[in-house]
Amino acid sequence: SQTIHQWPATLVQPVGSPLSLECTVEGTSNPNLYWYRQAAGRGLQLLFYSVGIGQISSEVPQNLSASRPQDRQFILSSKKLLLSDSGFYLCACQHSKNYGYTFGSGTRLTVV
Amino acid sequence: LAKTTQPISMDSYEGQEVNITCSHNNIATNDYITWYQQFPSQGPRFIIQGYKTKVTNEVASLFIPADRKSSTLSLPRVSLSDTAVYYCPEYGGATNKLIFGTGTLLAVQP
């Protein structure tokens, strides 16, 4: 079964600072990878997904970007954080269609 | 993209059976129906999936009618630790991406 490592667990960053969140996957190869964001008390919003190395699709226009430099590594970045970037960021992977997603433990980002 | 529809919240007591229903009005022919559980400050956890009829595992049962326009997650004899948000996301097109709604907050009381 797949395992997702996501860090850090919590992060407090000032407005205008850069961001880099990393997610790595174990136990599978060539997975689909996803970044979600969850605002307090809300559902999950899909931000980016990737079906392979270097292949990134963005779901919503925003201040964030994603990269997949290796098969089992997915990175979420920002050059300059906004207050509205605060939230709970979750990385997920899927082995293949119609398999359940495995989620990481998430990063709680607070932009101050 | 249309999302699934489910109740915002439900209340129950320990030991009761809980049934949460989700509408899948736009489900694609080849898509499975999946359910997830999320505790506060944790990532969602995959619970169960099915295509049609009934599926049962050690955690829950999933009932899917023949038309597949809805599904019902059944949790037998809930305990306080089953208090969580339950999601029935929908696949968004050919890319396998899951579209989550706001889920159902299940509150189990003693």
mmCIF file of C-alpha atoms in Angstrom:
data_model
loop_
_atom_site.group_PDB
_atom_site.id
_atom_site.type_symbol
_atom_site.label_atom_id
_atom_site.label_comp_id
_atom_site.label_asym_id
_atom_site.label_seq_id
_atom_site.Cartn_x
_atom_site.Cartn_y
_atom_site.Cartn_z
ATOM 1 C CA SER A 1 0.000 0.000 0.000
ATOM 2 C CA GLN A 2 1.059 3.566 -0.606
ATOM 3 C CA THR A 3 2.447 5.886 2.049
ATOM 4 C CA ILE A 4 2.680 9.652 1.659
ATOM 5 C CA HIS A 5 5.192 11.742 3.550
ATOM 6 C CA GLN A 6 4.295 15.393 3.799
ATOM 7 C CA TRP A 7 6.137 18.078 5.712
ATOM 8 C CA PRO A 8 6.187 20.281 7.644
ATOM 9 C CA ALA A 9 3.054 19.672 9.724
ATOM 10 C CA THR A 10 2.625 23.353 10.536
ATOM 11 C CA LEU A 11 4.122 26.471 9.051
ATOM 12 C CA VAL A 12 3.770 30.164 9.817
ATOM 13 C CA GLN A 13 5.050 32.451 7.101
ATOM 14 C CA PRO A 14 4.932 36.230 6.615
ATOM 15 C CA VAL A 15 3.118 37.782 3.686
ATOM 16 C CA GLY A 16 5.421 38.070 0.687
ATOM 17 C CA SER A 17 7.695 35.217 1.700
ATOM 18 C CA PRO A 18 8.277 32.164 -0.519
ATOM 19 C CA LEU A 19 6.808 28.722 0.074
ATOM 20 C CA SER A 20 7.904 25.200 -0.672
ATOM 21 C CA LEU A 21 5.919 22.182 0.513
ATOM 22 C CA GLU A 22 7.150 18.738 -0.374
ATOM 23 C CA CYS A 23 5.346 15.456 -0.700
ATOM 24 C CA THR A 24 6.961 12.078 -1.338
ATOM 25 C CA VAL A 25 5.299 8.763 -2.015
ATOM 26 C CA GLU A 26 6.358 5.233 -1.132
ATOM 27 C CA GLY A 27 4.955 1.885 -2.150
ATOM 28 C CA THR A 28 3.920 2.607 -5.715
ATOM 29 C CA SER A 29 5.340 3.797 -8.997
ATOM 30 C CA ASN A 30 3.964 6.202 -11.589
ATOM 31 C CA PRO A 31 1.101 7.348 -9.368
ATOM 32 C CA ASN A 32 -1.243 10.221 -10.074
ATOM 33 C CA LEU A 33 -0.454 12.985 -7.570
ATOM 34 C CA TYR A 34 -2.683 15.758 -6.291
ATOM 35 C CA TRP A 35 -2.478 18.900 -4.154
ATOM 36 C CA TYR A 36 -5.622 19.967 -2.311
ATOM 37 C CA ARG A 37 -6.284 22.916 -0.027
ATOM 38 C CA GLN A 38 -8.885 22.982 2.715
ATOM 39 C CA ALA A 39 -10.054 26.212 4.325
ATOM 40 C CA ALA A 40 -11.318 26.028 7.900
ATOM 41 C CA GLY A 41 -14.635 24.191 8.052
ATOM 42 C CA ARG A 42 -14.762 23.741 4.297
ATOM 43 C CA GLY A 43 -14.365 20.959 1.780
ATOM 44 C CA LEU A 44 -11.257 20.122 -0.206
ATOM 45 C CA GLN A 45 -10.353 22.235 -3.206
ATOM 46 C CA LEU A 46 -8.218 20.596 -5.876
ATOM 47 C CA LEU A 47 -5.265 22.833 -6.756
ATOM 48 C CA PHE A 48 -2.989 20.753 -8.994
ATOM 49 C CA TYR A 49 -2.687 17.241 -10.316
ATOM 50 C CA SER A 50 0.041 15.346 -12.110
ATOM 51 C CA VAL A 51 -0.062 12.146 -14.149
ATOM 52 C CA GLY A 52 3.697 11.933 -14.640
ATOM 53 C CA ILE A 53 7.086 13.582 -14.212
ATOM 54 C CA GLY A 54 6.985 17.179 -15.369
ATOM 55 C CA GLN A 55 3.252 17.002 -16.153
ATOM 56 C CA ILE A 56 1.259 19.482 -14.081
ATOM 57 C CA SER A 57 -2.322 20.611 -14.500
ATOM 58 C CA SER A 58 -3.710 23.549 -12.580
ATOM 59 C CA GLU A 59 -7.314 23.607 -11.498
ATOM 60 C CA VAL A 60 -7.689 27.200 -10.379
ATOM 61 C CA PRO A 61 -5.753 30.381 -11.124
ATOM 62 C CA GLN A 62 -3.839 31.347 -8.037
ATOM 63 C CA ASN A 63 -0.634 32.417 -6.443
ATOM 64 C CA LEU A 64 0.753 28.883 -6.302
ATOM 65 C CA SER A 65 2.613 26.538 -8.610
ATOM 66 C CA ALA A 66 3.480 22.858 -8.525
ATOM 67 C CA SER A 67 6.276 20.705 -9.858
ATOM 68 C CA ARG A 68 7.010 16.997 -10.132
ATOM 69 C CA PRO A 69 10.758 16.585 -10.564
ATOM 70 C CA GLN A 70 10.717 12.852 -9.794
ATOM 71 C CA ASP A 71 8.134 10.111 -10.134
ATOM 72 C CA ARG A 72 7.261 10.073 -6.441
ATOM 73 C CA GLN A 73 7.941 13.690 -5.508
ATOM 74 C CA PHE A 74 5.428 16.517 -5.730
ATOM 75 C CA ILE A 75 6.228 20.079 -4.685
ATOM 76 C CA LEU A 76 3.923 23.019 -4.057
ATOM 77 C CA SER A 77 5.506 26.455 -4.273
ATOM 78 C CA SER A 78 4.848 30.148 -4.152
ATOM 79 C CA LYS A 79 7.173 33.066 -4.815
ATOM 80 C CA LYS A 80 5.239 35.479 -2.617
ATOM 81 C CA LEU A 81 2.604 34.324 -0.172
ATOM 82 C CA LEU A 82 -0.692 36.130 0.298
ATOM 83 C CA LEU A 83 -2.921 36.086 3.374
ATOM 84 C CA SER A 84 -5.464 34.152 1.322
ATOM 85 C CA ASP A 85 -2.969 31.310 0.868
ATOM 86 C CA SER A 86 -3.531 30.235 4.464
ATOM 87 C CA GLY A 87 -5.110 26.823 4.797
ATOM 88 C CA PHE A 88 -4.590 23.120 5.243
ATOM 89 C CA TYR A 89 -2.652 21.664 2.324
ATOM 90 C CA LEU A 90 -2.995 18.006 1.501
ATOM 91 C CA CYS A 91 -1.062 15.843 -0.916
ATOM 92 C CA ALA A 92 -2.711 12.714 -2.303
ATOM 93 C CA CYS A 93 -1.773 9.877 -4.602
ATOM 94 C CA GLN A 94 -3.671 7.324 -6.589
ATOM 95 C CA HIS A 95 -2.144 4.119 -7.932
ATOM 96 C CA SER A 96 -4.542 3.898 -10.865
ATOM 97 C CA LYS A 97 -8.109 4.756 -11.758
ATOM 98 C CA ASN A 98 -10.753 3.340 -9.486
ATOM 99 C CA TYR A 99 -8.303 2.823 -6.665
ATOM 100 C CA GLY A 100 -8.853 4.922 -3.562
ATOM 101 C CA TYR A 101 -6.722 7.957 -2.911
ATOM 102 C CA THR A 102 -4.108 7.952 -0.172
ATOM 103 C CA PHE A 103 -3.700 11.294 1.552
ATOM 104 C CA GLY A 104 -0.788 12.702 3.483
ATOM 105 C CA SER A 105 -1.152 14.104 6.968
ATOM 106 C CA GLY A 106 -1.274 17.675 5.681
ATOM 107 C CA THR A 107 0.479 20.991 6.306
ATOM 108 C CA ARG A 108 -1.285 23.732 8.221
ATOM 109 C CA LEU A 109 -0.077 26.995 6.650
ATOM 110 C CA THR A 110 -0.768 30.312 8.315
ATOM 111 C CA VAL A 111 0.273 33.437 6.462
ATOM 112 C CA VAL A 112 0.641 36.433 8.772
ATOM 113 C CA LEU B 1 -18.066 20.302 -12.603
ATOM 114 C CA ALA B 2 -21.109 19.094 -10.753
ATOM 115 C CA LYS B 3 -20.450 17.732 -7.308
ATOM 116 C CA THR B 4 -22.227 15.064 -5.372
ATOM 117 C CA THR B 5 -24.891 16.078 -2.867
ATOM 118 C CA GLN B 6 -25.002 14.895 0.736
ATOM 119 C CA PRO B 7 -26.431 16.202 4.032
ATOM 120 C CA ILE B 8 -24.341 18.818 5.767
ATOM 121 C CA SER B 9 -24.595 17.180 9.169
ATOM 122 C CA MET B 10 -26.079 14.228 11.060
ATOM 123 C CA ASP B 11 -26.381 13.371 14.736
ATOM 124 C CA SER B 12 -26.359 9.919 16.262
ATOM 125 C CA TYR B 13 -25.810 8.084 19.516
ATOM 126 C CA GLU B 14 -23.313 5.413 20.361
ATOM 127 C CA GLY B 15 -24.378 1.948 19.298
ATOM 128 C CA GLN B 16 -26.759 3.097 16.574
ATOM 129 C CA GLU B 17 -26.470 2.338 12.877
ATOM 130 C CA VAL B 18 -25.881 5.422 10.762
ATOM 131 C CA ASN B 19 -26.759 5.724 7.087
ATOM 132 C CA ILE B 20 -25.424 8.627 5.037
ATOM 133 C CA THR B 21 -26.826 9.039 1.538
ATOM 134 C CA CYS B 22 -25.139 10.767 -1.361
ATOM 135 C CA SER B 23 -26.588 11.762 -4.737
ATOM 136 C CA HIS B 24 -24.467 11.064 -7.814
ATOM 137 C CA ASN B 25 -26.601 12.607 -10.531
ATOM 138 C CA ASN B 26 -23.725 13.006 -12.988
ATOM 139 C CA ILE B 27 -21.745 9.846 -12.347
ATOM 140 C CA ALA B 28 -19.943 8.465 -15.382
ATOM 141 C CA THR B 29 -20.565 4.924 -16.567
ATOM 142 C CA ASN B 30 -17.126 3.614 -15.647
ATOM 143 C CA ASP B 31 -16.600 5.474 -12.365
ATOM 144 C CA TYR B 32 -16.600 3.769 -9.004
ATOM 145 C CA ILE B 33 -18.284 5.370 -6.006
ATOM 146 C CA THR B 34 -15.905 6.076 -3.122
ATOM 147 C CA TRP B 35 -16.297 7.303 0.433
ATOM 148 C CA TYR B 36 -13.739 8.962 2.691
ATOM 149 C CA GLN B 37 -13.548 9.814 6.387
ATOM 150 C CA GLN B 38 -11.734 12.851 7.752
ATOM 151 C CA PHE B 39 -10.878 13.698 11.350
ATOM 152 C CA PRO B 40 -9.882 17.254 12.336
ATOM 153 C CA SER B 41 -6.383 18.241 11.230
ATOM 154 C CA GLN B 42 -5.857 14.974 9.362
ATOM 155 C CA GLY B 43 -6.003 13.991 5.711
ATOM 156 C CA PRO B 44 -9.072 12.084 4.499
ATOM 157 C CA ARG B 45 -8.945 8.309 4.746
ATOM 158 C CA PHE B 46 -10.394 6.031 2.091
ATOM 159 C CA ILE B 47 -13.162 3.900 3.617
ATOM 160 C CA ILE B 48 -14.891 1.932 0.908
ATOM 161 C CA GLN B 49 -15.721 1.878 -2.767
ATOM 162 C CA GLY B 50 -18.153 0.053 -5.012
ATOM 163 C CA TYR B 51 -19.615 -0.005 -8.479
ATOM 164 C CA LYS B 52 -23.099 -1.345 -7.861
ATOM 165 C CA THR B 53 -25.143 -3.411 -5.378
ATOM 166 C CA LYS B 54 -23.572 -3.882 -1.961
ATOM 167 C CA VAL B 55 -20.014 -3.874 -0.710
ATOM 168 C CA THR B 56 -18.971 -4.592 2.858
ATOM 169 C CA ASN B 57 -15.624 -4.336 4.620
ATOM 170 C CA GLU B 58 -14.478 -4.253 8.217
ATOM 171 C CA VAL B 59 -15.426 -0.598 8.573
ATOM 172 C CA ALA B 60 -18.664 -0.020 6.667
ATOM 173 C CA SER B 61 -21.141 -1.169 4.049
ATOM 174 C CA LEU B 62 -21.941 0.619 0.828
ATOM 175 C CA PHE B 63 -25.270 0.260 -0.920
ATOM 176 C CA ILE B 64 -25.605 1.341 -4.555
ATOM 177 C CA PRO B 65 -28.906 1.020 -6.447
ATOM 178 C CA ALA B 66 -29.080 -0.229 -10.003
ATOM 179 C CA ASP B 67 -29.295 3.261 -11.517
ATOM 180 C CA ARG B 68 -26.162 4.319 -9.538
ATOM 181 C CA LYS B 69 -27.586 7.811 -9.018
ATOM 182 C CA SER B 70 -27.108 7.537 -5.274
ATOM 183 C CA SER B 71 -25.164 5.605 -2.672
ATOM 184 C CA THR B 72 -25.618 4.983 1.039
ATOM 185 C CA LEU B 73 -22.739 4.562 3.455
ATOM 186 C CA SER B 74 -23.778 2.456 6.432
ATOM 187 C CA LEU B 75 -21.802 2.534 9.667
ATOM 188 C CA PRO B 76 -22.888 -0.206 12.081
ATOM 189 C CA ARG B 77 -22.974 0.502 15.812
ATOM 190 C CA VAL B 78 -21.148 3.820 15.769
ATOM 191 C CA SER B 79 -18.919 4.932 18.610
ATOM 192 C CA LEU B 80 -17.661 8.349 19.691
ATOM 193 C CA SER B 81 -14.554 7.795 17.578
ATOM 194 C CA ASP B 82 -16.686 7.724 14.423
ATOM 195 C CA THR B 83 -17.334 11.450 14.818
ATOM 196 C CA ALA B 84 -15.839 12.839 11.620
ATOM 197 C CA VAL B 85 -16.652 14.335 8.231
ATOM 198 C CA TYR B 86 -17.643 11.805 5.566
ATOM 199 C CA TYR B 87 -17.204 12.567 1.876
ATOM 200 C CA CYS B 88 -18.537 10.965 -1.284
ATOM 201 C CA PRO B 89 -16.421 12.700 -3.937
ATOM 202 C CA GLU B 90 -17.017 12.489 -7.652
ATOM 203 C CA TYR B 91 -14.482 11.831 -10.371
ATOM 204 C CA GLY B 92 -14.003 14.826 -12.639
ATOM 205 C CA GLY B 93 -13.538 13.552 -16.153
ATOM 206 C CA ALA B 94 -10.898 11.288 -17.630
ATOM 207 C CA THR B 95 -8.061 12.421 -15.397
ATOM 208 C CA ASN B 96 -9.196 10.552 -12.255
ATOM 209 C CA LYS B 97 -9.230 13.721 -10.204
ATOM 210 C CA LEU B 98 -11.641 13.609 -7.288
ATOM 211 C CA ILE B 99 -13.938 16.563 -6.692
ATOM 212 C CA PHE B 100 -14.881 16.871 -3.019
ATOM 213 C CA GLY B 101 -17.906 18.673 -1.658
ATOM 214 C CA THR B 102 -18.242 19.865 1.932
ATOM 215 C CA GLY B 103 -19.055 16.393 3.236
ATOM 216 C CA THR B 104 -21.342 15.274 6.049
ATOM 217 C CA LEU B 105 -20.316 16.041 9.610
ATOM 218 C CA LEU B 106 -21.371 13.070 11.722
ATOM 219 C CA ALA B 107 -21.557 13.827 15.437
ATOM 220 C CA VAL B 108 -21.860 10.779 17.685
ATOM 221 C CA GLN B 109 -22.999 11.438 21.221
ATOM 222 C CA PRO B 110 -22.788 9.172 24.255
#
